[in-house]
Every structure is written in C-alpha cells, then in structure tokens.
Tab-separated table of C-alpha atoms in Angstrom:
chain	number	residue	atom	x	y	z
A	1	UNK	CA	229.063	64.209	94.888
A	2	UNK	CA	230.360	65.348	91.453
A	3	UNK	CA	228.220	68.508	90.432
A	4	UNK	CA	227.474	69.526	86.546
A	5	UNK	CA	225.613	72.951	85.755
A	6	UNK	CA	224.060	73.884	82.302
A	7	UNK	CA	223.251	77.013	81.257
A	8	UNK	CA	220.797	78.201	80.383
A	9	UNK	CA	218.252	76.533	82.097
A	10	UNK	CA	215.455	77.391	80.022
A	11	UNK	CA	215.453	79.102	76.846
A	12	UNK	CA	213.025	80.104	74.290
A	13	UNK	CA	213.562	81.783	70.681
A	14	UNK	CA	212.471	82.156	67.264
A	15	UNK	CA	212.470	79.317	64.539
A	16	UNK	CA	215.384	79.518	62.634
A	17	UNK	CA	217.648	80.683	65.169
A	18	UNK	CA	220.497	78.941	67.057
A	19	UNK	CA	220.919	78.064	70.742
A	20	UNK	CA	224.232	77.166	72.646
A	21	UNK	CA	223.354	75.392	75.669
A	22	UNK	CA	226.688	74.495	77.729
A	23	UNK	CA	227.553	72.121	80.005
A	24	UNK	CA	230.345	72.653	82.788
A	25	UNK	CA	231.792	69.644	85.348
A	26	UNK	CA	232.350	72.458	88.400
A	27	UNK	CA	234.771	70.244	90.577
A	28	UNK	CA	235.821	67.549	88.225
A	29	UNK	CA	237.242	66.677	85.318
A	30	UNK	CA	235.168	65.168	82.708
A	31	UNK	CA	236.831	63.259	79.890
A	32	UNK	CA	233.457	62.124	78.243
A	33	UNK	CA	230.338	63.966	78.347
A	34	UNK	CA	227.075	62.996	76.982
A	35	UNK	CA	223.898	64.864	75.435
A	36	UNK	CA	220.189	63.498	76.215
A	37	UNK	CA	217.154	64.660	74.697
A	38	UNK	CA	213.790	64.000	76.380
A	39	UNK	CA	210.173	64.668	75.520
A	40	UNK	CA	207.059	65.027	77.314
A	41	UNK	CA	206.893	61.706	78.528
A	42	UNK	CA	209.348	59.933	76.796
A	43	UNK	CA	212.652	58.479	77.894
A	44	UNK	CA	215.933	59.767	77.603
A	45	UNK	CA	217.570	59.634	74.164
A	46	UNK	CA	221.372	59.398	74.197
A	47	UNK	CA	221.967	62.446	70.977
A	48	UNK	CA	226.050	61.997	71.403
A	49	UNK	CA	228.599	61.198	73.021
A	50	UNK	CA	231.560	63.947	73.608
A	51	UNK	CA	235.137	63.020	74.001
A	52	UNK	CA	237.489	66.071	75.142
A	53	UNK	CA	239.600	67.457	72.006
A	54	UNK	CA	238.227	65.135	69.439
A	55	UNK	CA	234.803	65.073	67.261
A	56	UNK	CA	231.571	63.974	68.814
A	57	UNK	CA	230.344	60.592	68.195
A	58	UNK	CA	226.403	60.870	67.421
A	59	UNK	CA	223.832	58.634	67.621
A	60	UNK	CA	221.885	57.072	64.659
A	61	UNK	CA	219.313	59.766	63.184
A	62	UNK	CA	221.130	62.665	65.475
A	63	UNK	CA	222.110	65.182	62.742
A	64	UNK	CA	225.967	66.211	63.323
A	65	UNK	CA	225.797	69.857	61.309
A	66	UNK	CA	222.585	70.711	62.929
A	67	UNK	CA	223.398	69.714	66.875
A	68	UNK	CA	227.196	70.790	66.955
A	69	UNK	CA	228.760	69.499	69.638
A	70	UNK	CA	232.580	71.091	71.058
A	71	UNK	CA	233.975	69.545	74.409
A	72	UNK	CA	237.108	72.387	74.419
A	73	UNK	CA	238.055	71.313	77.506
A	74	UNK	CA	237.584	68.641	80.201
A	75	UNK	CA	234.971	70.769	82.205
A	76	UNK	CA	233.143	72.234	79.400
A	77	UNK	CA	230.613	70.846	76.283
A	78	UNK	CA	228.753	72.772	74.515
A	79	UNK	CA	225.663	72.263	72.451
A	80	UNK	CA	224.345	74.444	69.621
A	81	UNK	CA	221.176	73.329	68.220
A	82	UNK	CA	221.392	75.640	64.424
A	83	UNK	CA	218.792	76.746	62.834
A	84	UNK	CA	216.571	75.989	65.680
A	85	UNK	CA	212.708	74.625	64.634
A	86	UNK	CA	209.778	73.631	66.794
A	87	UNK	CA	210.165	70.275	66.368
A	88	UNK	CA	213.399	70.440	68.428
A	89	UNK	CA	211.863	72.377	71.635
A	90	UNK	CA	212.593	69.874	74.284
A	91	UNK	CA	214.829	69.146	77.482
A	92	UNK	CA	218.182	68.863	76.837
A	93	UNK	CA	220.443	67.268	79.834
A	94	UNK	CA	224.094	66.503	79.834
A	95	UNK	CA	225.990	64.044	82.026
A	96	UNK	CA	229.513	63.869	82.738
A	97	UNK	CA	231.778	61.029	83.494
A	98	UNK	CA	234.236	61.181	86.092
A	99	UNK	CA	237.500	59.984	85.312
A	100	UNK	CA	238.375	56.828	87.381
A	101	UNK	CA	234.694	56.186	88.036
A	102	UNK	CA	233.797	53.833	86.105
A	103	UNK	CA	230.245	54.420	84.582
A	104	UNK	CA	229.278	56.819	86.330
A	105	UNK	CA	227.347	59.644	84.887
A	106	UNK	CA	226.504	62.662	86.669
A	107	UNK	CA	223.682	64.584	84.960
A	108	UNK	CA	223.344	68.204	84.694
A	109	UNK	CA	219.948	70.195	85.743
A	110	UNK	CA	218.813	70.440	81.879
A	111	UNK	CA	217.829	73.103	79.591
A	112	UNK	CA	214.462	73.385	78.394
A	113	UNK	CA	214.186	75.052	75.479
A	114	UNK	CA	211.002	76.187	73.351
A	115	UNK	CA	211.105	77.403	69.436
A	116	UNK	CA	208.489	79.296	68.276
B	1	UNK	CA	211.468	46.076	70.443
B	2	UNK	CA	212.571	48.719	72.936
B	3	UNK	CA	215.497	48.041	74.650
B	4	UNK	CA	214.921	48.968	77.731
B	5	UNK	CA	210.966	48.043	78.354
B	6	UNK	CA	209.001	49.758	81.655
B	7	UNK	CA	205.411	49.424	82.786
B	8	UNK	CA	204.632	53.428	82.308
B	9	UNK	CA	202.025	53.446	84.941
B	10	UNK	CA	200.887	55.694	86.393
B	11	UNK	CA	200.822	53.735	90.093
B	12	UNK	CA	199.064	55.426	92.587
B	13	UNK	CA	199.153	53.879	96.099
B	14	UNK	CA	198.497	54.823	99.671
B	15	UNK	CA	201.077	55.978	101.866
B	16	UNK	CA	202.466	53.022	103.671
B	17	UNK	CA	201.889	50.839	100.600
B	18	UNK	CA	204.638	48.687	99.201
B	19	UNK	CA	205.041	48.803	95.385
B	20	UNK	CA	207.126	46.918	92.737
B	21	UNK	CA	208.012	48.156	89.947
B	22	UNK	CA	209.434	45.767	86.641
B	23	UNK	CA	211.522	46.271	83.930
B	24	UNK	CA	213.068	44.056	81.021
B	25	UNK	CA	215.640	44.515	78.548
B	26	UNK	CA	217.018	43.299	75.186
B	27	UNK	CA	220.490	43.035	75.422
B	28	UNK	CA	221.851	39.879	76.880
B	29	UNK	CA	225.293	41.596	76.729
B	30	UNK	CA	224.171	44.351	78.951
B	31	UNK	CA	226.410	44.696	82.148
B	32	UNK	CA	225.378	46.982	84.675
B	33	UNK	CA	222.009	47.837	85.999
B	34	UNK	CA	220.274	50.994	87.784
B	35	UNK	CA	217.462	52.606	88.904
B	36	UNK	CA	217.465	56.218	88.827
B	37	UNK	CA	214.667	58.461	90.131
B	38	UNK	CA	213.113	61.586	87.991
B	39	UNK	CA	211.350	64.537	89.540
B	40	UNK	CA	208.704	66.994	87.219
B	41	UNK	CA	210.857	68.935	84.981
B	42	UNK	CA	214.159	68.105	86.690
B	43	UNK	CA	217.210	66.080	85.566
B	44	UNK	CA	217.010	61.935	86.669
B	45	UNK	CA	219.139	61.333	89.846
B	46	UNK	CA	220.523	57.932	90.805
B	47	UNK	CA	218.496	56.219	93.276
B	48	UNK	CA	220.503	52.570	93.130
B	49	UNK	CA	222.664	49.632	90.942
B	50	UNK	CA	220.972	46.195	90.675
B	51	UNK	CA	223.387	43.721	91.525
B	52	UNK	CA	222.638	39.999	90.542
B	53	UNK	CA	222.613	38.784	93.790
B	54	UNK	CA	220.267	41.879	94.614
B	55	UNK	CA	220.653	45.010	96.932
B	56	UNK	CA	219.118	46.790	99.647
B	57	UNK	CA	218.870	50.266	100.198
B	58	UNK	CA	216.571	50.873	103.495
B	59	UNK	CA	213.090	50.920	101.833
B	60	UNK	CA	214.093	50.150	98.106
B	61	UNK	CA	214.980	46.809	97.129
B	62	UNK	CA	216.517	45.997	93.702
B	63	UNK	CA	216.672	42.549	92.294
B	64	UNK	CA	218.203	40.983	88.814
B	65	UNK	CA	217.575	38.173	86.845
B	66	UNK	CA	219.991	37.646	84.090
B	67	UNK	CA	218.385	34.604	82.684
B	68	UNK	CA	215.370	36.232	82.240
B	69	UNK	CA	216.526	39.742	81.789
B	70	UNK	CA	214.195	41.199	83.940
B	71	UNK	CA	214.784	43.865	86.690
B	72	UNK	CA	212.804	44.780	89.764
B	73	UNK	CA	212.128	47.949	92.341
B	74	UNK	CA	210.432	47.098	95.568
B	75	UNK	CA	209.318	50.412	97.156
B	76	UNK	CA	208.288	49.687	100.949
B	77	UNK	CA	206.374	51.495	103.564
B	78	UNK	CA	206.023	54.646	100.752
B	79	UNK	CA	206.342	57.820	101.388
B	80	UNK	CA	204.625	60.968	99.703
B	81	UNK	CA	207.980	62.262	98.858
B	82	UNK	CA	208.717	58.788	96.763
B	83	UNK	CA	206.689	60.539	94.168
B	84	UNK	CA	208.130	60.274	90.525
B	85	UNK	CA	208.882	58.789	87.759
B	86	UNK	CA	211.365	55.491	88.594
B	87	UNK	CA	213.535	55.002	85.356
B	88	UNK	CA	215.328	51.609	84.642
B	89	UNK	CA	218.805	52.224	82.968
B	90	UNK	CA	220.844	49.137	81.295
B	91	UNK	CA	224.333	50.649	80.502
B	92	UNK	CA	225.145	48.310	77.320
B	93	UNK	CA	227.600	47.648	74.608
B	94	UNK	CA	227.990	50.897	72.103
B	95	UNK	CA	231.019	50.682	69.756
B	96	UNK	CA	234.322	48.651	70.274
B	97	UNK	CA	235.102	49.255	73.861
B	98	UNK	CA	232.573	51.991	74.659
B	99	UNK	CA	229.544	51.670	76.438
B	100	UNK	CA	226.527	53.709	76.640
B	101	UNK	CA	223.363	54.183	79.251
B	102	UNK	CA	219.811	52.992	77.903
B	103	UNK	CA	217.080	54.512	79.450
B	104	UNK	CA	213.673	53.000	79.744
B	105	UNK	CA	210.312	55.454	79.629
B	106	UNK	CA	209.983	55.435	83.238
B	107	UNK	CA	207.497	54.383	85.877
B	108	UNK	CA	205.294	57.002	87.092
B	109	UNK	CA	204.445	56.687	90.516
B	110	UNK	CA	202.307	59.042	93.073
B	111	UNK	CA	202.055	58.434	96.558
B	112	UNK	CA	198.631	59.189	98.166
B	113	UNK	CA	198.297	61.089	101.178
C-alpha cells in the first residue's frame, strides 16, 4: 500500500517556540493532504485540509497564522505550529490522498510533540 | 451532538469471545462508511468499509443501516492481538464538492488472555 512518513516523530521544545513537522507521500503523489490533531483519548480532529500549490483550507476554530500549513509539492506538507504553547502538545498525524483513489486516506505515523 | 457517536468502552472480553461494537452518526448525507483500527500511540490504520448491504472480512463483520444511521463491528472468535481502540469514520459532505473524514472517539477494546 501507499506509504506516508512524518518527521519528526516526536518532538519536544520550549513554549514560545515553533515546530515544523512534515509530511512526505514516499511512492505517490498526493494532491490533497490532511492535518489531524488528537488528544489523550479523544478522536481525531480534522485541523486542515492541504491542496498542492494553493492555501490551506482550515477548519472552524483552527487558527491559520498560528498552524501554517505549505503543501510545495505533491509529496510534501508541512506543518509549523508558531509560537508553540502547552496547550498545543499533542499528536499530530497527516494523511494523504492518492490521486485516482477515491477517498482514500493514507495516514502518516504521527508526531507527538510536547511544549514545555 | 457529536457527529460521529461511539460507545468509548473500555470492552474487555475473553479470548474466543465475540464482540460488537456500535456507532451512530448525524449526517443523513454522509456517504461512505469505515472502521479503522488504532494501536497505543500509533497512527489509525484501516481495518474495513461498511457497505449497506454489509461486508465480511474473515472474523470482522460490518453492517449499515441508513435509515437508522447506525453502524456495527462484529469481532468473532477474538484474538489478543485484536486489542485497540476500533474507530468509526463517516466521510461526509465539507464544502461544495469536497468531502471530509469524521472520526468518532473510538472503542477501546482489550482482549483477555
């Protein structure tokens, strides 16, 4: 199957700093990619939804100038989460969707990150 | 209302056991149904689509009723490596033509040696 790798998979740094997580589609191209954020036992949260070479389309309450969101190409998103604050340590996953495939979403390993 | 609803659990059965899980959701214009499966710490994997006339997959069985907008797992003879948290995805209307996956909470299930 289709395989999608983030990096890093685990992160931690100071409050007030700024983490790019990045999401790669390794043998496919990926015209749409999507960002998730999950909490301790909570579901999945769709934060946006990232169409190659245009803007991001974010969900309601996502802020757009604090999680920026650049899909340069069709095998690579990235994520920066500015001015980073405990509030947002959490799991971060993408998914990628094939091209041709319908719905299908193939979902990276996640990155876990912790602010202090 | 959530729009995707689960049971959280946590289910604990036997091995051997058989175990259903449920699931209900909002959106009467939702088209296309899953179940994916979620290990500790790790990224949710799909497991199966619910089809309305329902689906087999050796030991999982999913089933859909529109009408109702309900969703079911059935989980036979389980194993200790069915342990996890069984998530209940709705991929629904977003914007014009787009569509977007809804994920519920999960089901948490552990399989008893």
């Amino acid at each position: 199957g289709a395989v999608v790798s983030q990096h890093p998979s685990r992160v931690i740094c100071k409050s007030g700093t700024s983490v790019k997580i990045e999401c790669r589609s390794l043998d496919f191209q990926a015209t749409t990619m999507f960002w998730y954020r999950q909490f301790p036992k909570q579901s999945l949260m769709l934060m946006a939804t990232s169409n190659e070479g245009s803007k991001a389309t974010y969900e309601q309450g996502v802020e757009k100038d604090k999680f920026l969101i650049n899909h340069a190409s069709l095998t690579l998103s990235t994520l920066t989460v500015t001015s980073a604050h405990p509030e947002d340590s959490s799991f971060y996953i993408c998914s990628a969707q094939l091209a041709g495939e319908g719905e299908t979403q193939y979902f990276g390993p996640g990155t876990r990150l912790l602010v202090l | 209302r959530k729009e995707v609803e689960q049971d959280p659990g946590p289910f604990n059965v036997p091995e051997g056991a058989t175990v259903a899980f449920n699931c209900t959701y909002s959106n009467s214009a939702s088209q296309s149904f899953f179940w994916y499966r979620q290990d500790c710490r790790k990224e949710p994997k799909l497991l199966m689509s619910v089809y309305s006339s329902g689906n087999e997959d050796g030991r999982f069985t999913a089933q859909l009723n529109r009408a109702s907008q309900y969703i079911s797992l059935l989980i036979r003879d389980s194993k200790l490596s069915d342990s996890a948290t069984y998530l209940c995805v709705v991929l629904t209307p977003f914007s014009g033509s787009a569509r977007q996956l809804t994920f519920g909470s999960g089901t948490q299930l552990t399989v008893l040696p």
